[in-house]
XYZ file of N, CA and C in Angstrom:
708
model
N -269.776 161.508 -92.691
C -269.424 162.201 -91.450
C -268.858 163.573 -91.778
N -269.472 164.615 -91.229
C -269.036 165.970 -91.498
C -267.909 166.381 -90.554
N -266.938 167.117 -91.114
C -265.850 167.655 -90.289
C -266.318 168.973 -89.708
N -266.220 169.110 -88.387
C -266.724 170.309 -87.730
C -265.917 171.534 -88.144
N -266.547 172.695 -88.051
C -265.896 173.954 -88.430
C -264.711 174.240 -87.523
N -264.816 173.851 -86.242
C -263.730 174.084 -85.292
C -262.468 173.345 -85.708
N -262.618 172.092 -86.192
C -261.458 171.309 -86.625
C -260.824 171.943 -87.862
N -261.686 172.400 -88.786
C -261.179 173.009 -90.015
C -260.393 174.281 -89.739
N -260.709 174.965 -88.647
C -260.055 176.228 -88.318
C -258.839 176.069 -87.416
N -258.496 174.851 -87.042
C -257.357 174.656 -86.159
C -256.049 174.890 -86.895
N -255.032 175.265 -86.118
C -253.708 175.507 -86.684
C -253.142 174.243 -87.319
N -253.376 173.080 -86.676
C -252.848 171.823 -87.185
C -253.458 171.482 -88.537
N -254.770 171.649 -88.680
C -255.425 171.340 -89.950
C -254.953 172.296 -91.034
N -254.733 173.543 -90.665
C -254.197 174.523 -91.609
C -252.817 174.091 -92.101
N -252.002 173.586 -91.174
C -250.662 173.110 -91.540
C -250.743 171.907 -92.469
N -251.716 171.030 -92.240
C -251.897 169.862 -93.118
C -252.214 170.318 -94.536
N -253.120 171.281 -94.664
C -253.487 171.789 -95.986
C -252.288 172.423 -96.684
N -251.505 173.183 -95.926
C -250.346 173.869 -96.488
C -249.301 172.862 -96.985
N -249.148 171.762 -96.248
C -248.085 170.800 -96.564
C -248.524 169.677 -97.499
N -249.752 169.725 -97.982
C -250.240 168.656 -98.864
C -249.358 168.447 -100.098
N -248.937 169.519 -100.804
C -248.056 169.289 -101.961
C -246.753 168.605 -101.573
N -246.194 168.962 -100.408
C -244.963 168.338 -99.930
C -245.227 166.878 -99.582
N -246.394 166.597 -99.021
C -246.730 165.228 -98.648
C -246.653 164.297 -99.860
N -247.273 164.707 -100.977
C -247.258 163.855 -102.172
C -245.829 163.633 -102.663
N -245.022 164.675 -102.629
C -243.645 164.544 -103.074
C -242.792 163.721 -102.133
N -242.937 163.957 -100.827
C -242.107 163.256 -99.846
C -242.485 161.783 -99.719
N -243.771 161.494 -99.747
C -244.187 160.087 -99.638
C -243.721 159.301 -100.865
N -243.928 159.864 -102.052
C -243.478 159.174 -103.264
C -241.957 159.093 -103.322
N -241.269 160.185 -102.930
C -239.816 160.164 -102.908
C -239.281 159.207 -101.866
N -239.955 159.154 -100.715
C -239.553 158.232 -99.663
C -239.728 156.784 -100.079
N -240.820 156.500 -100.760
C -241.043 155.142 -101.267
C -239.928 154.767 -102.248
N -239.553 155.718 -103.101
C -238.472 155.469 -104.055
C -237.166 155.153 -103.328
N -236.888 155.902 -102.273
C -235.663 155.657 -101.502
C -235.690 154.281 -100.848
N -236.839 153.936 -100.241
C -236.960 152.627 -99.596
C -236.791 151.484 -100.569
N -237.383 151.620 -101.751
C -237.253 150.588 -102.779
C -235.814 150.465 -103.265
N -235.176 151.619 -103.472
C -233.801 151.613 -103.969
C -232.857 151.003 -102.949
N -233.053 151.340 -101.678
C -232.187 150.817 -100.624
C -232.297 149.298 -100.511
N -233.518 148.791 -100.481
C -233.693 147.341 -100.338
C -233.264 146.588 -101.588
N -233.295 147.255 -102.757
C -232.859 146.601 -103.990
C -231.351 146.331 -103.977
N -230.634 147.033 -103.109
C -229.185 146.829 -102.983
C -228.855 145.845 -101.858
N -229.880 145.121 -101.402
C -229.726 144.117 -100.346
C -229.274 144.722 -99.016
N -229.658 145.963 -98.764
C -229.422 146.607 -97.473
C -230.655 146.360 -96.609
N -230.505 145.983 -95.336
C -231.661 145.714 -94.470
C -232.681 146.849 -94.502
N -233.954 146.504 -94.661
C -235.004 147.494 -94.829
C -235.113 148.463 -93.667
N -234.757 148.038 -92.471
C -234.905 148.879 -91.280
C -234.033 150.128 -91.351
N -232.987 150.084 -92.171
C -232.106 151.247 -92.315
C -232.858 152.443 -92.910
N -233.845 152.186 -93.753
C -234.576 153.272 -94.414
C -235.296 154.183 -93.419
N -236.200 153.664 -92.566
C -236.867 154.558 -91.622
C -235.929 155.129 -90.564
N -234.900 154.363 -90.172
C -233.949 154.873 -89.168
C -233.185 156.069 -89.733
N -232.707 155.945 -90.982
C -231.997 157.055 -91.614
C -232.905 158.266 -91.773
N -234.141 158.037 -92.157
C -235.070 159.143 -92.367
C -235.423 159.841 -91.068
N -235.480 159.090 -89.986
C -235.836 159.657 -88.693
C -234.701 160.469 -88.091
N -233.471 159.953 -88.205
C -232.352 160.574 -87.506
C -231.387 161.351 -88.400
N -231.420 161.101 -89.721
C -230.568 161.849 -90.638
C -231.404 162.867 -91.413
N -232.516 162.414 -91.996
C -233.486 163.269 -92.673
C -232.818 164.214 -93.690
N -232.162 163.626 -94.649
C -231.518 164.406 -95.715
C -231.745 163.672 -97.022
N -232.831 164.007 -97.695
C -233.278 163.261 -98.863
C -232.200 162.902 -99.865
N -231.579 163.910 -100.493
C -230.568 163.626 -101.511
C -229.366 162.916 -100.915
N -229.001 163.286 -99.691
C -227.850 162.661 -99.032
C -228.126 161.195 -98.723
N -229.353 160.861 -98.447
C -229.699 159.467 -98.170
C -229.562 158.604 -99.424
N -229.929 159.160 -100.576
C -229.750 158.423 -101.829
C -228.261 158.187 -102.084
N -227.455 159.223 -101.823
C -226.010 159.088 -102.016
C -225.425 158.096 -101.018
N -225.972 158.067 -99.801
C -225.462 157.185 -98.749
C -225.557 155.711 -99.143
N -226.499 155.380 -100.010
C -226.615 153.991 -100.470
C -225.310 153.550 -101.135
N -224.731 154.449 -101.922
C -223.456 154.139 -102.571
C -222.329 154.026 -101.549
N -222.434 154.816 -100.477
C -221.432 154.716 -99.408
C -221.453 153.327 -98.785
N -222.674 152.812 -98.554
C -222.813 151.481 -97.974
C -222.169 150.421 -98.868
N -222.400 150.557 -100.161
C -221.937 149.548 -101.103
C -220.422 149.588 -101.324
N -219.830 150.779 -101.202
C -218.396 150.921 -101.489
C -217.534 151.002 -100.238
N -218.165 150.867 -99.051
C -217.428 150.953 -97.778
C -216.595 152.227 -97.671
N -217.199 153.359 -98.012
C -216.524 154.653 -97.960
C -216.146 154.993 -96.522
N -214.949 155.597 -96.343
C -214.512 155.922 -94.979
C -215.287 157.120 -94.433
N -215.313 157.236 -93.116
C -216.139 158.231 -92.435
C -215.724 159.666 -92.750
N -214.436 159.910 -92.936
C -213.966 161.266 -93.233
C -214.517 161.739 -94.577
N -214.457 160.872 -95.565
C -214.991 161.207 -96.891
C -216.494 161.460 -96.823
N -217.196 160.615 -96.082
C -218.644 160.783 -95.924
C -218.954 162.133 -95.283
N -218.183 162.492 -94.238
C -218.412 163.755 -93.522
C -218.192 164.955 -94.438
N -217.132 164.927 -95.240
C -216.831 166.044 -96.141
C -217.900 166.196 -97.208
N -218.294 165.074 -97.819
C -219.321 165.124 -98.869
C -220.656 165.598 -98.303
N -220.992 165.119 -97.121
C -222.239 165.532 -96.471
C -222.241 167.026 -96.192
N -221.096 167.541 -95.712
C -220.983 168.970 -95.430
C -221.154 169.789 -96.700
N -220.516 169.370 -97.783
C -220.587 170.109 -99.038
C -222.005 170.117 -99.607
N -222.686 168.983 -99.481
C -224.036 168.887 -100.034
C -225.043 169.681 -99.214
N -224.894 169.654 -97.885
C -225.898 170.262 -97.009
C -225.508 171.633 -96.451
N -224.355 172.165 -96.874
C -223.927 173.458 -96.333
C -224.882 174.579 -96.716
N -225.665 174.380 -97.789
C -226.633 175.391 -98.197
C -227.640 175.684 -97.094
N -227.911 174.689 -96.252
C -228.869 174.892 -95.166
C -228.377 175.930 -94.177
N -227.067 175.964 -93.961
C -226.497 176.936 -93.021
C -226.663 178.349 -93.550
N -226.613 178.496 -94.864
C -226.701 179.822 -95.467
C -228.137 180.330 -95.537
N -229.023 179.557 -96.169
C -230.375 180.089 -96.297
C -231.182 179.932 -95.012
N -230.691 179.098 -94.087
C -231.374 178.968 -92.811
C -231.298 180.216 -91.963
N -230.305 181.078 -92.236
C -230.155 182.314 -91.473
C -231.386 183.210 -91.609
N -232.046 183.123 -92.757
C -233.224 183.966 -92.972
C -234.435 183.506 -92.166
N -234.337 182.326 -91.552
C -235.467 181.791 -90.782
C -235.251 181.885 -89.269
N -234.137 182.453 -88.845
C -233.834 182.495 -87.417
C -234.916 183.220 -86.624
N -235.460 184.280 -87.183
C -236.505 185.033 -86.482
C -237.741 184.159 -86.249
N -238.105 183.380 -87.255
C -239.266 182.489 -87.110
C -238.936 181.346 -86.156
N -237.730 180.821 -86.252
C -237.344 179.705 -85.390
C -237.274 180.129 -83.927
N -236.913 181.369 -83.670
C -236.831 181.852 -82.290
C -238.195 181.838 -81.599
N -239.249 181.896 -82.407
C -240.602 181.878 -81.847
C -240.990 180.500 -81.325
N -240.269 179.471 -81.737
C -240.652 178.100 -81.388
C -240.059 177.621 -80.059
N -239.270 178.469 -79.385
C -238.757 178.133 -78.059
C -237.896 176.888 -78.025
N -238.276 175.931 -77.176
C -237.489 174.712 -76.995
C -237.474 173.825 -78.243
N -238.359 174.100 -79.198
C -238.391 173.316 -80.436
C -237.423 173.852 -81.491
N -236.709 174.927 -81.183
C -235.804 175.525 -82.155
C -234.768 174.524 -82.686
N -234.100 173.701 -81.821
C -233.150 172.704 -82.357
C -233.809 171.734 -83.335
N -235.051 171.352 -83.036
C -235.764 170.449 -83.943
C -236.080 171.146 -85.264
N -236.439 172.426 -85.198
C -236.727 173.184 -86.415
C -235.487 173.269 -87.302
N -234.329 173.464 -86.673
C -233.072 173.517 -87.422
C -232.770 172.161 -88.043
N -232.963 171.096 -87.266
C -232.698 169.742 -87.752
C -233.592 169.377 -88.931
N -234.847 169.786 -88.898
C -235.817 169.386 -89.925
C -235.906 170.372 -91.086
N -234.973 171.314 -91.163
C -234.993 172.270 -92.270
C -234.532 171.591 -93.559
N -235.397 171.557 -94.532
C -235.074 170.994 -95.853
C -235.386 172.056 -96.908
N -235.004 171.780 -98.148
C -235.285 172.728 -99.229
C -236.773 173.007 -99.337
N -237.569 171.946 -99.253
C -239.017 172.088 -99.420
C -239.651 172.811 -98.242
N -239.201 172.501 -97.025
C -239.723 173.186 -95.843
C -239.346 174.656 -95.882
N -238.116 174.938 -96.300
C -237.671 176.328 -96.433
C -238.545 177.074 -97.442
N -238.788 176.453 -98.577
C -239.624 177.084 -99.598
C -241.012 177.389 -99.049
N -241.538 176.475 -98.257
C -242.870 176.642 -97.694
C -242.894 177.766 -96.657
N -241.928 177.763 -95.753
C -241.891 178.754 -94.673
C -241.633 180.163 -95.179
N -240.987 180.278 -96.319
C -240.672 181.609 -96.839
C -241.712 182.140 -97.811
N -242.657 181.312 -98.216
C -243.668 181.759 -99.178
C -245.089 181.656 -98.661
N -245.297 180.988 -97.528
C -246.663 180.797 -97.045
C -247.279 182.119 -96.618
N -248.586 182.206 -96.773
C -249.349 183.374 -96.347
C -249.952 183.086 -94.983
N -249.392 183.728 -93.976
C -249.841 183.462 -92.617
C -251.182 184.139 -92.353
N -251.997 183.495 -91.547
C -253.288 184.069 -91.169
C -253.229 184.565 -89.741
N -254.109 185.504 -89.410
C -254.127 186.048 -88.058
C -254.563 185.016 -87.042
N -255.315 184.008 -87.491
C -255.820 183.017 -86.556
C -254.768 182.012 -86.135
N -253.799 181.808 -86.973
C -252.815 180.755 -86.709
C -251.837 181.184 -85.630
N -251.570 180.276 -84.709
C -250.504 180.470 -83.732
C -249.191 180.225 -84.458
N -248.421 181.291 -84.627
C -247.250 181.198 -85.492
C -246.279 180.104 -85.076
N -245.934 180.052 -83.782
C -244.939 179.079 -83.336
C -245.422 177.654 -83.582
N -246.680 177.367 -83.232
C -247.232 176.034 -83.469
C -247.323 175.739 -84.960
N -247.674 176.749 -85.725
C -247.811 176.591 -87.167
C -246.498 176.147 -87.796
N -245.403 176.804 -87.431
C -244.084 176.457 -87.967
C -243.674 175.045 -87.534
N -243.931 174.719 -86.270
C -243.567 173.394 -85.750
C -244.356 172.308 -86.467
N -245.645 172.544 -86.652
C -246.486 171.557 -87.337
C -246.009 171.340 -88.772
N -245.664 172.405 -89.473
C -245.206 172.279 -90.853
C -243.944 171.429 -90.925
N -242.970 171.733 -90.067
C -241.705 170.995 -90.082
C -241.897 169.539 -89.680
N -242.683 169.311 -88.631
C -242.868 167.936 -88.148
C -243.707 167.103 -89.111
N -244.681 167.711 -89.765
C -245.487 166.983 -90.750
C -244.626 166.570 -91.941
N -243.789 167.479 -92.423
C -242.902 167.135 -93.535
C -241.948 166.011 -93.150
N -241.452 166.063 -91.925
C -240.569 165.011 -91.421
C -241.315 163.678 -91.395
N -242.536 163.722 -90.909
C -243.346 162.505 -90.837
C -243.605 161.937 -92.232
N -243.933 162.795 -93.203
C -244.211 162.321 -94.556
C -243.015 161.547 -95.112
N -241.823 162.076 -94.892
C -240.621 161.433 -95.429
C -240.365 160.095 -94.745
N -240.458 160.054 -93.432
C -240.240 158.807 -92.693
C -241.274 157.770 -93.109
N -242.523 158.186 -93.201
C -243.605 157.275 -93.583
C -243.366 156.715 -94.984
N -242.990 157.587 -95.922
C -242.750 157.141 -97.285
C -241.621 156.132 -97.374
N -240.514 156.403 -96.679
C -239.376 155.473 -96.731
C -239.718 154.143 -96.067
N -240.526 154.190 -95.012
C -240.938 152.957 -94.339
C -241.774 152.094 -95.279
N -242.746 152.716 -95.947
C -243.594 151.982 -96.900
C -242.751 151.400 -98.030
N -241.848 152.206 -98.578
C -241.003 151.740 -99.669
C -240.103 150.591 -99.256
N -239.546 150.682 -98.042
C -238.655 149.633 -97.558
C -239.406 148.326 -97.339
N -240.608 148.431 -96.781
C -241.407 147.220 -96.545
C -241.798 146.574 -97.874
N -242.256 147.388 -98.813
C -242.636 146.855 -100.134
C -241.429 146.239 -100.840
N -240.287 146.941 -100.766
C -239.082 146.444 -101.418
C -238.561 145.168 -100.798
N -238.865 144.991 -99.514
C -238.432 143.785 -98.825
C -239.307 142.588 -99.179
N -240.531 142.879 -99.636
C -241.475 141.808 -99.969
C -241.495 141.505 -101.465
N -241.476 142.597 -102.274
C -241.597 142.461 -103.723
C -240.375 143.073 -104.400
N -239.874 142.455 -105.434
C -238.731 142.963 -106.169
C -239.209 143.907 -107.282
N -238.639 145.125 -107.278
C -239.013 146.129 -108.260
C -237.828 146.500 -109.140
N -238.138 147.016 -110.327
C -237.118 147.621 -111.186
C -236.947 149.068 -110.726
N -235.816 149.390 -110.133
C -235.621 150.704 -109.511
C -234.894 151.690 -110.428
N -234.745 151.385 -111.686
C -234.050 152.283 -112.598
C -234.764 153.628 -112.688
N -234.021 154.721 -112.455
C -234.576 156.060 -112.552
C -235.174 156.598 -111.270
N -235.285 155.779 -110.215
C -235.908 156.234 -108.978
C -235.091 157.306 -108.265
N -233.771 157.328 -108.508
C -232.939 158.312 -107.836
C -233.174 159.730 -108.359
N -233.987 159.861 -109.419
C -234.321 161.191 -109.951
C -235.538 161.792 -109.250
N -236.161 161.057 -108.368
C -237.414 161.498 -107.740
C -237.273 162.828 -107.031
N -236.247 162.976 -106.180
C -236.084 164.209 -105.427
C -235.740 165.379 -106.331
N -235.014 165.131 -107.398
C -234.708 166.193 -108.350
C -235.994 166.735 -108.964
N -236.890 165.842 -109.327
C -238.177 166.246 -109.892
C -238.988 167.057 -108.888
N -238.988 166.624 -107.620
C -239.709 167.341 -106.580
C -239.128 168.737 -106.392
N -237.789 168.832 -106.395
C -237.147 170.120 -106.203
C -237.495 171.078 -107.348
N -237.601 170.572 -108.571
C -237.968 171.405 -109.707
C -239.375 171.981 -109.538
N -240.283 171.175 -109.006
C -241.645 171.648 -108.753
C -241.634 172.763 -107.721
N -240.865 172.572 -106.625
C -240.759 173.593 -105.585
C -240.139 174.867 -106.141
N -239.119 174.717 -107.006
C -238.464 175.875 -107.613
C -239.454 176.683 -108.449
N -240.284 175.990 -109.226
C -241.274 176.674 -110.051
C -242.245 177.470 -109.187
N -242.658 176.877 -108.065
C -243.571 177.573 -107.149
C -242.904 178.802 -106.544
N -241.608 178.700 -106.235
C -240.862 179.842 -105.706
C -240.814 180.953 -106.737
N -240.528 180.606 -107.967
C -240.435 181.598 -109.041
C -241.768 182.313 -109.229
N -242.856 181.550 -109.191
C -244.192 182.126 -109.407
C -244.621 183.032 -108.255
N -244.055 182.828 -107.073
C -244.474 183.597 -105.900
C -243.783 184.953 -105.801
N -242.733 185.183 -106.612
C -241.999 186.440 -106.564
C -242.169 187.219 -107.866
N -242.217 188.539 -107.746
C -242.359 189.382 -108.925
C -241.055 189.470 -109.706
N -239.942 189.642 -108.989
C -238.644 189.792 -109.639
C -238.021 188.441 -109.973
N -237.329 188.376 -111.075
C -236.634 187.155 -111.487
C -235.125 187.256 -111.251
N -234.695 188.352 -110.627
C -233.264 188.569 -110.424
C -232.589 187.463 -109.612
N -233.185 187.009 -108.483
C -232.543 185.907 -107.739
C -232.378 184.645 -108.583
N -233.366 184.370 -109.448
C -233.289 183.194 -110.321
C -232.101 183.302 -111.268
N -231.946 184.477 -111.890
C -230.850 184.674 -112.833
C -229.492 184.641 -112.132
N -229.439 185.204 -110.921
C -228.194 185.177 -110.154
C -227.795 183.735 -109.850
N -228.747 182.944 -109.379
C -228.472 181.544 -109.067
C -228.054 180.750 -110.290
N -228.756 180.977 -111.405
C -228.452 180.238 -112.631
C -227.064 180.589 -113.166
N -226.738 181.876 -113.207
C -225.438 182.307 -113.728
C -224.302 181.816 -112.841
N -224.495 181.892 -111.502
C -223.457 181.420 -110.575
C -223.260 179.910 -110.697
N -224.346 179.177 -110.880
C -224.244 177.723 -111.024
C -223.508 177.352 -112.308
N -223.892 177.993 -113.413
C -223.233 177.705 -114.693
C -221.764 178.101 -114.648
N -221.476 179.264 -114.040
C -220.095 179.716 -113.918
C -219.253 178.770 -113.083
N -219.831 178.256 -111.998
C -219.106 177.324 -111.132
C -218.810 176.013 -111.855
N -219.787 175.529 -112.625
C -219.575 174.299 -113.394
C -218.434 174.489 -114.397
N -218.413 175.668 -115.045
C -217.385 175.943 -116.043
C -215.996 176.022 -115.423
N -215.919 176.523 -114.184
C -214.612 176.743 -113.550
C -214.113 175.509 -112.800
N -214.977 174.918 -111.959
C -214.519 173.826 -111.088
C -215.142 172.475 -111.433
N -216.060 172.438 -112.381
C -216.685 171.173 -112.748
C -217.950 170.912 -111.947
N -218.814 170.061 -112.471
C -220.112 169.823 -111.836
C -220.000 169.093 -110.501
N -218.912 168.323 -110.310
C -218.750 167.584 -109.053
C -218.470 168.515 -107.878
N -217.846 169.679 -108.143
C -217.429 170.585 -107.068
C -218.125 171.942 -107.130
N -219.208 172.047 -107.903
C -219.795 173.358 -108.145
C -220.692 173.888 -107.041
N -221.190 173.012 -106.162
C -222.226 173.413 -105.210
C -221.779 174.541 -104.288
N -220.677 174.335 -103.565
C -220.239 175.334 -102.582
C -219.863 176.667 -103.219
N -219.054 176.689 -104.297
C -218.729 177.976 -104.925
C -219.960 178.721 -105.434
N -220.907 177.988 -106.018
C -222.106 178.641 -106.557
C -222.964 179.224 -105.434
N -223.039 178.536 -104.301
C -223.803 179.048 -103.155
C -223.162 180.312 -102.609
N -221.842 180.295 -102.463
C -221.124 181.458 -101.929
C -221.288 182.663 -102.857
N -221.102 182.454 -104.171
C -221.242 183.546 -105.131
C -222.672 184.076 -105.167
N -223.649 183.167 -105.147
C -225.055 183.584 -105.165
C -225.382 184.436 -103.954
N -224.894 184.014 -102.799
C -225.145 184.761 -101.558
C -224.548 186.157 -101.631
N -223.318 186.261 -102.131
C -222.658 187.563 -102.247
C -223.418 188.494 -103.188
N -223.820 187.968 -104.347
C -224.549 188.790 -105.316
C -225.936 189.177 -104.798
N -226.590 188.272 -104.078
C -227.896 188.590 -103.500
C -227.777 189.693 -102.457
N -226.685 189.674 -101.686
C -226.452 190.743 -100.715
C -226.208 192.075 -101.408
N -225.485 192.031 -102.534
C -225.196 193.255 -103.290
C -226.471 193.858 -103.877
N -227.330 192.994 -104.422
C -228.549 193.466 -105.094
C -229.789 193.404 -104.195
N -229.570 193.256 -102.888
C -230.678 193.081 -101.941
C -231.701 194.215 -102.032
N -231.242 195.453 -102.039
C -232.160 196.593 -102.055
C -233.007 196.603 -103.321
N -232.373 196.319 -104.454
C -233.112 196.306 -105.702
C -234.166 195.217 -105.741
N -233.830 194.042 -105.194
C -234.777 192.933 -105.162
C -235.979 193.276 -104.296
N -235.716 193.866 -103.116
C -236.806 194.242 -102.202
C -237.692 195.299 -102.830
N -237.092 196.283 -103.473
C -237.868 197.336 -104.120
C -238.770 196.790 -105.227
N -238.224 195.870 -106.019
C -239.026 195.273 -107.101
C -240.198 194.471 -106.546
N -239.997 193.829 -105.400
C -241.058 193.025 -104.792
C -242.211 193.891 -104.296
N -241.892 195.109 -103.876
C -242.927 195.991 -103.299
C -243.510 196.962 -104.311
N -243.027 196.918 -105.522
C -243.569 197.807 -106.575
C -244.804 197.184 -107.219
């Protein structure tokens, strides 16, 4: 059965092609999360519910430990804020694109992840694509991939017992792949060096457990300082 040219040229199909690398990562990562959650004797239904309404990959892996240790809500809220505060910072660069999506803007903000951000900031838009629909499709497809993956993993984990050792590294591996793609898409390496130096400096000063927020703040400040130089290098 041949796929018609009209279908191939649709904005939705274009979004599917763009998000294919994320799909493989999110489905496999979601399966890992579902397997890990059920291996701790947590009801499988929690996996798709968390993915649908929380949708925070690394935070969901950490939340498994919260379930097991009966962590209080205040501690959970603080840790969640520290881990996900980066979204508030780099999400500012997407406000112009999100404004195009109208009533879907709250959903776009909710579904902003590291991988979606990387995609939205590096994709090559075509004149044929409806920008607002294109952005919505990308975000919603990525959301669907993650929910689908966790559902499959939870169902499998509920039926078959797996050795889950090392599965919590899945999202880290995916993030490294996205980082490499980001590096390859830019001419200048200055943002990479700024991020690396700020991260190492934060670890040295406050330790690896508390390094995230200080490193993000320092990176943002230095990027603002060197903004003109970075832009000039990109256009040379």
